[in-house]
């Protein structure tokens, strides 16, 4: 491949990298794939193979190095707000020690913390939560519940406040846009962005992205054209 062809190929790759993404799939923690005990599982950790993504591992902690117990309790009530057209709803998502990940005082290492690790880095579109309620949804929720997260250990983080006023507490973040993610930590602490003391939540799903099919076809077509052009030129020079 000469320098000109290499430059064109690089441009095609750049096009794929900057093109709009399409939703690729869900890592659905409400699916009984996660709740059903399998060989290699422990109380605090389990790994599942997700099609198109690879191995995904969950780990529960109650402090920096103290393991917690992963839970996948109950089911999701059938209400108009229930996301069961999207998610399996066999259980109500991931909790720690009880059906939810709960508030604690201090840094993320001092509180209940769910660590999600990916065998292969992924791009993120949305997080889906259950039991994340708005202010006044119940007598236990004087303030909106807040979930926090941090990417890749010490990378960017975010916060998301619940607004649901029903019994389900289903909520979906806006477009996240995180790239090359190999780890996410979910928690509700007081150190970085203080979470209300009533906060608890369950992680229902992680939604991933890939370049749109049209962009991939464009890239493939470009490579085919480059190959054809190279062969024709080589033939002409014989």
Short mmCIF file of C-alpha atoms in Angstrom, two decimals, residues 22-218:
data_model
loop_
_atom_site.label_atom_id
_atom_site.label_comp_id
_atom_site.label_asym_id
_atom_site.label_seq_id
_atom_site.Cartn_x
_atom_site.Cartn_y
_atom_site.Cartn_z
CA UNK A 22 -26.17 3.37 16.96
CA UNK A 23 -27.37 1.56 20.06
CA UNK A 24 -25.73 -1.85 20.02
CA UNK A 25 -27.34 -3.63 22.92
CA UNK A 26 -28.06 -3.95 26.58
CA UNK A 27 -26.26 -5.56 29.47
CA UNK A 28 -29.53 -6.36 31.24
CA UNK A 29 -29.10 -7.02 34.95
CA UNK A 30 -32.84 -7.67 35.34
CA UNK A 31 -32.35 -10.86 33.32
CA UNK A 32 -32.17 -14.08 35.36
CA UNK A 33 -28.89 -14.82 33.58
CA UNK A 34 -27.39 -12.78 36.41
CA UNK A 35 -29.49 -14.04 39.31
CA UNK A 36 -29.12 -17.77 38.52
CA UNK A 37 -26.09 -19.20 40.29
CA UNK A 38 -23.32 -20.50 38.02
CA UNK A 39 -19.97 -22.20 38.52
CA UNK A 40 -17.34 -19.68 39.56
CA UNK A 41 -19.80 -17.29 41.21
CA UNK A 42 -19.18 -16.01 44.72
CA UNK A 43 -21.41 -13.96 46.99
CA UNK A 44 -19.62 -10.77 45.98
CA UNK A 45 -18.63 -11.44 42.36
CA UNK A 46 -19.97 -13.01 39.19
CA UNK A 47 -19.03 -12.94 35.51
CA UNK A 48 -21.26 -13.48 32.50
CA UNK A 49 -20.48 -13.57 28.77
CA UNK A 50 -22.60 -11.08 26.83
CA UNK A 51 -22.92 -11.44 23.06
CA UNK A 52 -21.01 -8.78 21.14
CA UNK A 53 -19.36 -7.50 24.33
CA UNK A 54 -17.52 -10.39 25.98
CA UNK A 55 -17.11 -11.08 29.68
CA UNK A 56 -18.73 -8.63 32.11
CA UNK A 57 -17.88 -8.90 35.82
CA UNK A 58 -19.82 -7.51 38.79
CA UNK A 59 -18.17 -6.97 42.19
CA UNK A 60 -19.85 -5.71 45.36
CA UNK A 61 -18.04 -3.82 48.12
CA UNK A 62 -19.19 -2.27 51.39
CA UNK A 63 -15.85 -0.48 51.92
CA UNK A 64 -12.49 -0.27 50.15
CA UNK A 65 -11.65 -3.95 50.45
CA UNK A 66 -14.65 -5.49 52.25
CA UNK A 67 -16.80 -7.54 49.87
CA UNK A 68 -20.56 -7.17 49.90
CA UNK A 69 -23.25 -9.53 48.68
CA UNK A 70 -24.67 -9.11 45.18
CA UNK A 71 -28.46 -9.33 45.11
CA UNK A 72 -31.02 -9.70 42.32
CA UNK A 73 -34.31 -9.67 44.18
CA UNK A 74 -37.97 -9.86 43.28
CA UNK A 75 -39.44 -8.79 39.98
CA UNK A 76 -40.53 -5.48 38.52
CA UNK A 77 -44.22 -4.54 39.03
CA UNK A 78 -46.30 -4.24 35.89
CA UNK A 79 -47.10 -0.54 35.63
CA UNK A 80 -47.15 1.89 32.69
CA UNK A 81 -43.70 3.08 33.81
CA UNK A 82 -42.24 -0.42 33.83
CA UNK A 83 -39.47 -0.87 31.21
CA UNK A 84 -40.34 -4.50 30.49
CA UNK A 85 -40.65 -3.88 26.77
CA UNK A 86 -36.91 -3.18 26.84
CA UNK A 87 -35.62 -5.15 29.83
CA UNK A 88 -36.35 -8.70 30.98
CA UNK A 89 -37.74 -7.62 34.39
CA UNK A 90 -37.07 -11.07 35.91
CA UNK A 91 -35.66 -9.20 38.92
CA UNK A 92 -35.28 -5.55 39.91
CA UNK A 93 -31.61 -5.12 39.06
CA UNK A 94 -28.38 -5.25 41.07
CA UNK A 95 -28.29 -4.40 44.76
CA UNK A 96 -25.73 -4.90 47.53
CA UNK A 97 -26.71 -6.79 50.71
CA UNK A 98 -30.37 -5.93 50.10
CA UNK A 99 -32.28 -5.06 46.94
CA UNK A 100 -30.50 -1.72 46.44
CA UNK A 101 -27.14 0.07 46.58
CA UNK A 102 -27.41 2.42 49.54
CA UNK A 103 -26.08 5.78 50.69
CA UNK A 104 -23.04 6.07 52.93
CA UNK A 105 -20.85 8.79 54.44
CA UNK A 106 -17.36 9.42 53.06
CA UNK A 107 -15.65 8.70 49.77
CA UNK A 108 -16.68 6.00 47.30
CA UNK A 109 -14.29 3.54 48.99
CA UNK A 110 -16.17 4.02 52.28
CA UNK A 111 -19.66 3.14 51.05
CA UNK A 112 -21.53 0.45 49.16
CA UNK A 113 -19.96 0.32 45.71
CA UNK A 114 -20.76 -1.74 42.63
CA UNK A 115 -17.83 -2.27 40.26
CA UNK A 116 -18.59 -3.34 36.67
CA UNK A 117 -15.58 -4.50 34.64
CA UNK A 118 -15.46 -5.28 30.90
CA UNK A 119 -13.12 -7.77 29.26
CA UNK A 120 -13.00 -5.52 26.20
CA UNK A 121 -13.39 -1.75 26.42
CA UNK A 122 -16.82 -0.48 25.33
CA UNK A 123 -18.51 2.81 24.45
CA UNK A 124 -21.45 3.82 26.64
CA UNK A 125 -24.81 5.25 25.63
CA UNK A 126 -27.07 5.15 28.73
CA UNK A 127 -27.46 3.78 32.25
CA UNK A 128 -30.85 2.38 33.32
CA UNK A 129 -31.86 2.39 37.00
CA UNK A 130 -34.71 1.11 39.16
CA UNK A 131 -35.77 2.25 42.64
CA UNK A 132 -34.42 5.74 41.92
CA UNK A 133 -37.18 8.05 43.17
CA UNK A 134 -37.93 11.74 43.01
CA UNK A 135 -38.49 13.98 46.02
CA UNK A 136 -41.73 13.12 47.81
CA UNK A 137 -42.35 9.86 45.99
CA UNK A 138 -42.70 8.15 49.38
CA UNK A 139 -42.43 9.21 53.01
CA UNK A 140 -38.84 7.90 52.92
CA UNK A 141 -37.86 10.22 50.07
CA UNK A 142 -37.89 13.87 51.17
CA UNK A 143 -35.18 14.56 48.57
CA UNK A 144 -34.56 13.16 45.10
CA UNK A 145 -32.38 10.08 45.27
CA UNK A 146 -29.01 10.44 43.56
CA UNK A 147 -26.73 7.88 41.91
CA UNK A 148 -23.09 8.66 41.24
CA UNK A 149 -20.51 6.90 39.08
CA UNK A 150 -16.87 7.09 38.04
CA UNK A 151 -15.28 5.72 34.87
CA UNK A 152 -12.03 3.74 34.65
CA UNK A 153 -11.03 4.15 38.29
CA UNK A 154 -10.04 7.82 38.39
CA UNK A 155 -11.59 9.01 35.14
CA UNK A 156 -14.65 11.20 34.54
CA UNK A 157 -17.69 10.80 36.73
CA UNK A 158 -21.33 11.79 36.79
CA UNK A 159 -24.42 12.16 38.92
CA UNK A 160 -28.07 11.48 38.11
CA UNK A 161 -31.10 12.40 40.20
CA UNK A 162 -34.30 10.40 40.31
CA UNK A 163 -37.60 11.93 39.22
CA UNK A 164 -39.95 8.92 39.33
CA UNK A 165 -43.04 9.28 41.52
CA UNK A 166 -44.38 5.73 41.09
CA UNK A 167 -43.58 2.37 42.70
CA UNK A 168 -40.97 1.37 40.12
CA UNK A 169 -38.47 4.22 40.17
CA UNK A 170 -37.31 3.58 36.60
CA UNK A 171 -34.94 6.18 35.15
CA UNK A 172 -32.60 6.43 32.15
CA UNK A 173 -29.70 8.84 31.78
CA UNK A 174 -29.24 11.05 28.75
CA UNK A 175 -26.61 10.20 26.15
CA UNK A 176 -23.38 9.57 28.08
CA UNK A 177 -20.79 9.46 25.31
CA UNK A 178 -18.04 7.73 27.30
CA UNK A 179 -15.49 5.97 25.07
CA UNK A 180 -13.10 3.07 25.75
CA UNK A 181 -14.61 2.16 29.09
CA UNK A 182 -13.21 -0.86 30.91
CA UNK A 183 -14.64 -0.18 34.38
CA UNK A 184 -17.54 1.68 36.03
CA UNK A 185 -18.12 2.22 39.76
CA UNK A 186 -21.63 3.04 41.05
CA UNK A 187 -22.20 4.48 44.55
CA UNK A 188 -23.93 7.18 46.64
CA UNK A 189 -21.43 8.99 48.86
CA UNK A 190 -20.84 12.45 50.36
CA UNK A 191 -17.29 13.26 49.27
CA UNK A 192 -17.42 14.48 45.68
CA UNK A 193 -21.06 15.42 45.05
CA UNK A 194 -23.05 14.81 48.20
CA UNK A 195 -25.90 12.32 47.85
CA UNK A 196 -29.02 12.67 50.05
CA UNK A 197 -29.15 10.30 53.02
CA UNK A 198 -32.33 8.69 51.68
CA UNK A 199 -30.57 7.58 48.48
CA UNK A 200 -30.65 3.99 47.33
CA UNK A 201 -30.97 2.56 43.84
CA UNK A 202 -30.59 -0.58 41.73
CA UNK A 203 -28.63 -0.82 38.48
CA UNK A 204 -30.99 -2.22 35.84
CA UNK A 205 -28.95 -2.09 32.63
CA UNK A 206 -26.00 -0.63 30.77
CA UNK A 207 -26.58 0.37 27.16
CA UNK A 208 -23.64 0.36 24.74
CA UNK A 209 -22.96 1.89 21.32
CA UNK A 210 -21.07 1.02 18.14
CA UNK A 211 -20.58 2.96 14.87
CA UNK A 212 -23.78 2.90 12.84
CA UNK A 213 -24.14 0.11 10.23
CA UNK A 214 -24.18 2.65 7.41
CA UNK A 215 -20.80 3.98 8.51
CA UNK A 216 -19.33 0.49 8.71
CA UNK A 217 -20.61 -0.23 5.19
CA UNK A 218 -19.00 3.00 3.99
#
